[in-house]
Tab-separated table of C-alpha atoms in Angstrom:
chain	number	residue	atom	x	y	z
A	1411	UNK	CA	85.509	82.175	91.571
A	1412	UNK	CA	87.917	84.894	92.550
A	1413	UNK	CA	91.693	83.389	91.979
A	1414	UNK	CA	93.860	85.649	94.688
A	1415	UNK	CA	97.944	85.143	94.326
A	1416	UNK	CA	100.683	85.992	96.924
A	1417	UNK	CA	103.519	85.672	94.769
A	1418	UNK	CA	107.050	85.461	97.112
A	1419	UNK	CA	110.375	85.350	96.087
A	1420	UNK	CA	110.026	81.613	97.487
A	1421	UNK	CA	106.816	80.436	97.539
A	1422	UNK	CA	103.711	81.580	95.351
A	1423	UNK	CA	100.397	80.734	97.360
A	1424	UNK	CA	97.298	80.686	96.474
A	1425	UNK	CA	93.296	80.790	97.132
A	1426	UNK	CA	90.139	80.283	95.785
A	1427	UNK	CA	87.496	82.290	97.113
A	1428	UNK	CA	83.376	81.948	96.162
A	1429	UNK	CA	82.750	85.567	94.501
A	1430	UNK	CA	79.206	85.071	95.746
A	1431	UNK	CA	79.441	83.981	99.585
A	1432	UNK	CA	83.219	85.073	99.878
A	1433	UNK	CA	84.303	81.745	101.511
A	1434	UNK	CA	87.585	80.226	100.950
A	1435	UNK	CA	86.527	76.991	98.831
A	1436	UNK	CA	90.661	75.703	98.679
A	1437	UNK	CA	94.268	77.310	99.026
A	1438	UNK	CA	97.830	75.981	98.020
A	1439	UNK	CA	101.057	77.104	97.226
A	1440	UNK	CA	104.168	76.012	94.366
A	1441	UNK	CA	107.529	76.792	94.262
A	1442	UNK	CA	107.687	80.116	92.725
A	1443	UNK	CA	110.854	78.991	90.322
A	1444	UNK	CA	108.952	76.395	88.906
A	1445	UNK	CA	106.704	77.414	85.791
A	1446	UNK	CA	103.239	78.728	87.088
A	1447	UNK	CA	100.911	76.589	84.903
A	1448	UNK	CA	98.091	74.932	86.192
A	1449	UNK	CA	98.469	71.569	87.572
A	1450	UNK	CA	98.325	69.263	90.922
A	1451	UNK	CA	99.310	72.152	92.562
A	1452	UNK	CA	97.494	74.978	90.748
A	1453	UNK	CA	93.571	75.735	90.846
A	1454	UNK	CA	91.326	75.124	87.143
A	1455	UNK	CA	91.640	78.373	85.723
A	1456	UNK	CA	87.979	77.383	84.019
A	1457	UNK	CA	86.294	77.780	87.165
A	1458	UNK	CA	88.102	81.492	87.760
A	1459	UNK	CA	86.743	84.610	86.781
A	1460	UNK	CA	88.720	87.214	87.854
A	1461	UNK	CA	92.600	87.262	89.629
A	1462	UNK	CA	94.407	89.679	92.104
A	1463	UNK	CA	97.916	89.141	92.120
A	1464	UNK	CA	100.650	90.937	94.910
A	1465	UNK	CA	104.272	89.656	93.184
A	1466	UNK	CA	107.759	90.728	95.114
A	1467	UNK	CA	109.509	88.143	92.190
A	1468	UNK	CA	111.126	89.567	89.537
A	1469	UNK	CA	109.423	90.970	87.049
A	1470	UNK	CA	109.601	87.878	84.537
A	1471	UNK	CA	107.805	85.270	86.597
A	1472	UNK	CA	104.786	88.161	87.199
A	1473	UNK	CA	105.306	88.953	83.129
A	1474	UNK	CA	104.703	85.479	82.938
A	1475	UNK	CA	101.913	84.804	85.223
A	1476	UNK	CA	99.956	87.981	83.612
A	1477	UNK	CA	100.114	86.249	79.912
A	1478	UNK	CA	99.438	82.937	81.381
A	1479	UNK	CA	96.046	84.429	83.450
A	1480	UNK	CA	94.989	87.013	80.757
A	1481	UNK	CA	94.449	84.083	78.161
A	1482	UNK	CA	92.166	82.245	80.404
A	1483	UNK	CA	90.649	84.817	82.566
A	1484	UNK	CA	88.880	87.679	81.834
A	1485	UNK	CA	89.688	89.783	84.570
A	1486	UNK	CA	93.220	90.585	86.400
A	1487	UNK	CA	94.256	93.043	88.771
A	1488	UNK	CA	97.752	93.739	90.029
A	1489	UNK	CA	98.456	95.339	93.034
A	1490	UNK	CA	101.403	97.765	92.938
A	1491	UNK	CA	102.414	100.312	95.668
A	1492	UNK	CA	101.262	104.030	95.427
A	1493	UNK	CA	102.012	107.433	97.310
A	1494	UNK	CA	98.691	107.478	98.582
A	1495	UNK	CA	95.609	104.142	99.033
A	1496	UNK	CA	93.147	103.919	101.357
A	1497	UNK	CA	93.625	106.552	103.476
A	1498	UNK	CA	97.492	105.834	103.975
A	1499	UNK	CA	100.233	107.553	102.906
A	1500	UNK	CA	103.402	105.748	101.864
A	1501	UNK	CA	106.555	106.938	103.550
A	1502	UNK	CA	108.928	105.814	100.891
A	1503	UNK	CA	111.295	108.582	99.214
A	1504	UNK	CA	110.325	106.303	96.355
A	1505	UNK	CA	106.727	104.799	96.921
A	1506	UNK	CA	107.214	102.020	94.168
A	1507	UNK	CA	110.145	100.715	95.797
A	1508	UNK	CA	108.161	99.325	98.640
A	1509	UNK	CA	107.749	95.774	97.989
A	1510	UNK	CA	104.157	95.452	96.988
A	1511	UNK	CA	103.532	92.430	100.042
A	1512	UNK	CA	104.778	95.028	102.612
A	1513	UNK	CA	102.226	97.667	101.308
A	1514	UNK	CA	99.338	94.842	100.878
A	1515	UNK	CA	100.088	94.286	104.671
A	1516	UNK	CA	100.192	97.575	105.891
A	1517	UNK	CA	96.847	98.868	103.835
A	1518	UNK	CA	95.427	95.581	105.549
A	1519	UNK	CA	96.322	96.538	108.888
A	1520	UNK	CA	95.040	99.840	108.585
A	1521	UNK	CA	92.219	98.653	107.351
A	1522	UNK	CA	91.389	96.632	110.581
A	1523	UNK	CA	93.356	98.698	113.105
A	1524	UNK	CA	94.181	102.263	112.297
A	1525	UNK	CA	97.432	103.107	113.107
A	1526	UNK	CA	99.326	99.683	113.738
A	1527	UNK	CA	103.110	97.969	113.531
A	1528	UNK	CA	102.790	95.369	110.691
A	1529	UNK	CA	105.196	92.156	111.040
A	1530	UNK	CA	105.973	89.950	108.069
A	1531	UNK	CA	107.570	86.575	109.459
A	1532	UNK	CA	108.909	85.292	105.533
A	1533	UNK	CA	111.901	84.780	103.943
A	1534	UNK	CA	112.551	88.283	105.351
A	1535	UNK	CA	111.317	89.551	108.098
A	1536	UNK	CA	109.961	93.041	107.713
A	1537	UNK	CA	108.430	95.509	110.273
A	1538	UNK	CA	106.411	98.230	108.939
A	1539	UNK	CA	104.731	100.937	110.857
A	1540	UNK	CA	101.822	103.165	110.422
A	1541	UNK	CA	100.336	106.169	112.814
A	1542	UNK	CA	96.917	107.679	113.213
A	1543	UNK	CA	96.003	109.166	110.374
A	1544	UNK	CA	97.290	106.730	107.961
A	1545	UNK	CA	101.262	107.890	107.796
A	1546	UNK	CA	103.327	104.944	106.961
A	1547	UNK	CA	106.536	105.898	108.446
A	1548	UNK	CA	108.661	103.067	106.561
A	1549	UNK	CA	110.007	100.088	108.470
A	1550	UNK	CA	112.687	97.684	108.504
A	1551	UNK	CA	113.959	94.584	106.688
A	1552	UNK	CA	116.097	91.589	108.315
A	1553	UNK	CA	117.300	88.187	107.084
A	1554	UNK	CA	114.380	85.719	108.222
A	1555	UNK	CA	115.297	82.549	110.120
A	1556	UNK	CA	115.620	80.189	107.118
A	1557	UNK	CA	118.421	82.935	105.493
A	1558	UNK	CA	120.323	83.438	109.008
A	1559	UNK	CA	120.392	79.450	109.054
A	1560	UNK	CA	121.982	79.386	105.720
A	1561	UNK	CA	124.457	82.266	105.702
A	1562	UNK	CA	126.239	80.346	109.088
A	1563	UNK	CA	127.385	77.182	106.280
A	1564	UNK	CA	126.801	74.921	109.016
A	1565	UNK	CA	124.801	72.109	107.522
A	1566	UNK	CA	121.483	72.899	109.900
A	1567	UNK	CA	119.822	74.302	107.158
A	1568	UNK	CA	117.546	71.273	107.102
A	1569	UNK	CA	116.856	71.114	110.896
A	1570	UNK	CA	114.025	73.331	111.149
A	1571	UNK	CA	112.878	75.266	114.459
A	1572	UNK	CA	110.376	73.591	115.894
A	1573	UNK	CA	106.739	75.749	115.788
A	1574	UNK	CA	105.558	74.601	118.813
A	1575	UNK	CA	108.038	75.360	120.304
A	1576	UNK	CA	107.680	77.071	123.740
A	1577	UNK	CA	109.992	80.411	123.675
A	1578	UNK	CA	111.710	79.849	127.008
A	1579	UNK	CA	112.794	76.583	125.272
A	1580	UNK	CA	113.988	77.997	122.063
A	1581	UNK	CA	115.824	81.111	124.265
A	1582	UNK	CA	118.400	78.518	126.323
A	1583	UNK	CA	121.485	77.343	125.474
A	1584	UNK	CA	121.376	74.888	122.641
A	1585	UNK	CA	123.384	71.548	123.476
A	1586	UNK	CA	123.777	70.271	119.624
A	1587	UNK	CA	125.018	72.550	116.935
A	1588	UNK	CA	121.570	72.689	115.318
A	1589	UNK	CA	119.873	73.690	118.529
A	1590	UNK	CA	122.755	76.572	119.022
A	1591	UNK	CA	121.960	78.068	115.376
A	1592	UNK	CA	117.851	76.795	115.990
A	1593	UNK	CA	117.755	79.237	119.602
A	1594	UNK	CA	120.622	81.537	118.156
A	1595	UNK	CA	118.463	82.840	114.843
A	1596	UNK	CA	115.294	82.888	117.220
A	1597	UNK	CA	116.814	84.641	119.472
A	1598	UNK	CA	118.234	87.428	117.464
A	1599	UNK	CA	115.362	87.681	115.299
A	1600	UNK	CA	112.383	88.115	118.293
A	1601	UNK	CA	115.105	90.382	120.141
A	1602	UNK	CA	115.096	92.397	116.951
A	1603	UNK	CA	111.225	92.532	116.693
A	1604	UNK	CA	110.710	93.425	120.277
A	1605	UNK	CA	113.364	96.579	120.514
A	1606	UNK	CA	112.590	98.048	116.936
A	1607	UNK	CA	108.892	98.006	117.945
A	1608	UNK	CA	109.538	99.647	121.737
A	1609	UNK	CA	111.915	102.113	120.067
A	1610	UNK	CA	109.303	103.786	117.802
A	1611	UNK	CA	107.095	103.466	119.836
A	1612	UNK	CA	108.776	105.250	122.039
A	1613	UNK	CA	109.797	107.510	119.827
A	1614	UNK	CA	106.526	108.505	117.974
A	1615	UNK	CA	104.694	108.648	121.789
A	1616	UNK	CA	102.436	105.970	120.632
A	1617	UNK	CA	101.907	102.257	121.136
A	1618	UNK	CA	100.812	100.640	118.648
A	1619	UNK	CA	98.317	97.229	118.113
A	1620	UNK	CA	100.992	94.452	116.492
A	1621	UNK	CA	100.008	92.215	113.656
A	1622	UNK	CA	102.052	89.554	112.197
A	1623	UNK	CA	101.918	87.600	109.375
A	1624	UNK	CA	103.776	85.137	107.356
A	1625	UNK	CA	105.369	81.622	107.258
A	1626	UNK	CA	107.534	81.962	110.243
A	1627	UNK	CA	104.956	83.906	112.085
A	1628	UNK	CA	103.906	81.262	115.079
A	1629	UNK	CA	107.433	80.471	115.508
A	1630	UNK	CA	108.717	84.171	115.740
A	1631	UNK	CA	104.923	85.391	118.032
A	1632	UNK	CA	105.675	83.050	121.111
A	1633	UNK	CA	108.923	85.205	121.288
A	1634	UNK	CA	107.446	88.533	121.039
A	1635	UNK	CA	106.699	90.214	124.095
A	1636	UNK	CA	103.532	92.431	123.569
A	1637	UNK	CA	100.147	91.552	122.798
A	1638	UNK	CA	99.688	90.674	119.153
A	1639	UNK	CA	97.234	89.145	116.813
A	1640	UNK	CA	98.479	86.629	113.967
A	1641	UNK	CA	96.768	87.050	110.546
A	1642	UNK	CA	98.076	84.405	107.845
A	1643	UNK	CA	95.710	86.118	105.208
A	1644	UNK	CA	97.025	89.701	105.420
A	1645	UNK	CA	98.333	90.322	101.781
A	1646	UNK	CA	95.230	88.362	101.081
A	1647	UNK	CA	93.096	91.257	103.003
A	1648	UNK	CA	95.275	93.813	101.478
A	1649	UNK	CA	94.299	92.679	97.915
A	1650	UNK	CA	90.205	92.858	98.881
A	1651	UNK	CA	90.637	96.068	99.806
A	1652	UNK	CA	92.328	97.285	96.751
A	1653	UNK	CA	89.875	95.454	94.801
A	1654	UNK	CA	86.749	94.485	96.505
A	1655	UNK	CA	84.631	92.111	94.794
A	1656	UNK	CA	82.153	90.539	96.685
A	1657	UNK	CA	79.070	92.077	99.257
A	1658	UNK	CA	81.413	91.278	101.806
A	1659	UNK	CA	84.710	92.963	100.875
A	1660	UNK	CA	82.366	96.291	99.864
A	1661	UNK	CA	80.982	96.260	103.346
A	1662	UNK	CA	84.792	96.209	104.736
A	1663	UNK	CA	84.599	92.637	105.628
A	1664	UNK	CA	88.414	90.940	105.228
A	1665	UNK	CA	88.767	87.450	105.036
A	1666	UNK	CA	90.331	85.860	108.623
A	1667	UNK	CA	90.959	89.339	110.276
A	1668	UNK	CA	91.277	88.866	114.095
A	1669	UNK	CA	90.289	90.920	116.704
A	1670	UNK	CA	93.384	94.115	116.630
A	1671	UNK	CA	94.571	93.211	120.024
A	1672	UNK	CA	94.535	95.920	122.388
A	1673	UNK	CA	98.291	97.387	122.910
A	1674	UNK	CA	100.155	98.116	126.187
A	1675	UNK	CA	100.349	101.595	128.137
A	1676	UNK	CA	103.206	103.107	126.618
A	1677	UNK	CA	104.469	103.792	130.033
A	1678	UNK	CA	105.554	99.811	130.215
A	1679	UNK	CA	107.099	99.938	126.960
A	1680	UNK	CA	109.264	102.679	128.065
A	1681	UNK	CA	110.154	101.377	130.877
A	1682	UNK	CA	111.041	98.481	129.536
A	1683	UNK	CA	113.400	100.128	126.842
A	1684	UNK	CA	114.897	101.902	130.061
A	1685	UNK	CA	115.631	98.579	132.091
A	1686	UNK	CA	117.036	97.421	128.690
A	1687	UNK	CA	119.837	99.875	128.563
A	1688	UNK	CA	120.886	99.059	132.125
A	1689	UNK	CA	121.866	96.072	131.426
């Protein structure tokens, strides 16, 4: 079995996949402050032969994890960001200061799309974008809607949004004080995905297929106003294609990659942006 770890700053999740058929046999996910052993909540490390890890905690827990793995597994790989992987090109001043799930997502996207704007719906949202020949031009980072809830003090922090939601629902007025912060965080946060997106775009003279990804992810789509493709497993796909294992990640394959949806002209995007500043 092939052990593959997302390791968050909030949550560490985690799959099992068949190193012979490539099929997810089981997934779950622990609190990434609590100690990683295994458990109720952790695979048998007896039945794992090799792990991939992507870790954005700080650099104890992964210390941690690696001593933990590397006495019971024989193989580990950890995936750390690069100038150059895969055909794409990092566009940090700094490439190992790009937190390693951002670069998992965008090699993933590339991967499946080519040039492509990468969402990340977690405990931060982050927008990452990539052109045609594999030049990640950086992205953006913004509180995600759990943080907005809790920097406002209000005591909603346990009233979560709703995820299904319908976005004309979660865009009106809120009549209780959870609803206000609920639709206020929504709305700020799709409002942000939807003009940093058209602005590159518009910008670079491209548009770009949009794939998003992360907790928050249906929530934040129903808001976002071009077509789009959610992928739960894209630090997942990231990590096969750093370190392919099985027939199927060789041949390219990525486990639960959806169609790239096909992206609007870029004339609508632009004249969108231009009704925008009108108003």
């Amino acid at each position: 079995m092939i052990l593959d770890l997302d390791i968050g700053n909030t949550l560490s999740k985690w799959r099992l996949k068949d190193s012979v058929s490539s099929e997810i046999r089981s997934r779950g996910a622990v609190w990434t402050r609590d100690e990683w052993k295994p458990g109720a909540d952790i695979p048998d490390l007896e039945v794992v032969e090799t792990v991939r890890i992507s870790s954005v905690a700080r650099r104890s827990v992964l210390t941690q994890t690696e001593r933990l793995l590397k006495d019971n597994v024989r193989t580990v790989h950890v995936a750390r960001p690069a100038h150059e992987t895969l055909g794409v090109t990092n566009g940090y001043v700094e490439p190992g200061r790009l937190g390693v799930d951002r670069w998992m997502g965008v090699l993933a996207g590339y991967q499946l799309a080519g040039a492509c704007c990468v969402v990340d719906c977690g405990s931060a949202i982050t927008i990452d974008f990539v052109l045609p020949g594999g030049r990640h031009l950086g992205g953006y980072i913004l509180p995600g809607l759990r943080l907005m809830k809790e920097s406002l003090k209000l005591g909603t922090g346990n009233v979560a949004i709703d995820p299904d939601s319908e976005a004309d629902e979660l865009l009106a007025p809120g009549r209780r004080t959870a609803e206000a912060v609920n639709h206020g965080i929504y709305l700020a946060a799709v409002s942000a995905v939807n003009r940093i997106y058209a602005e590159v775009c518009d910008r670079e003279s491209i548009s770009l297929p949009m794939l998003v990804t992360g907790g928050d992810a249906l929530v934040v789509s129903r808001g976002i106003q071009v077509p789009h493709a959610i992928w739960p497993d894209m630090v997942y796909a990231g990590l096969e294609a750093c370190f392919p294992l099985t027939t199927a990640e060789r041949a390219g394959k990525m486990a639960g990659a959806p169609a790239p949806p096909r992206p609007v002209a870029l004339e609508k995007i632009r004249a969108g942006l231009a009704f925008s500043s009108l108003l």
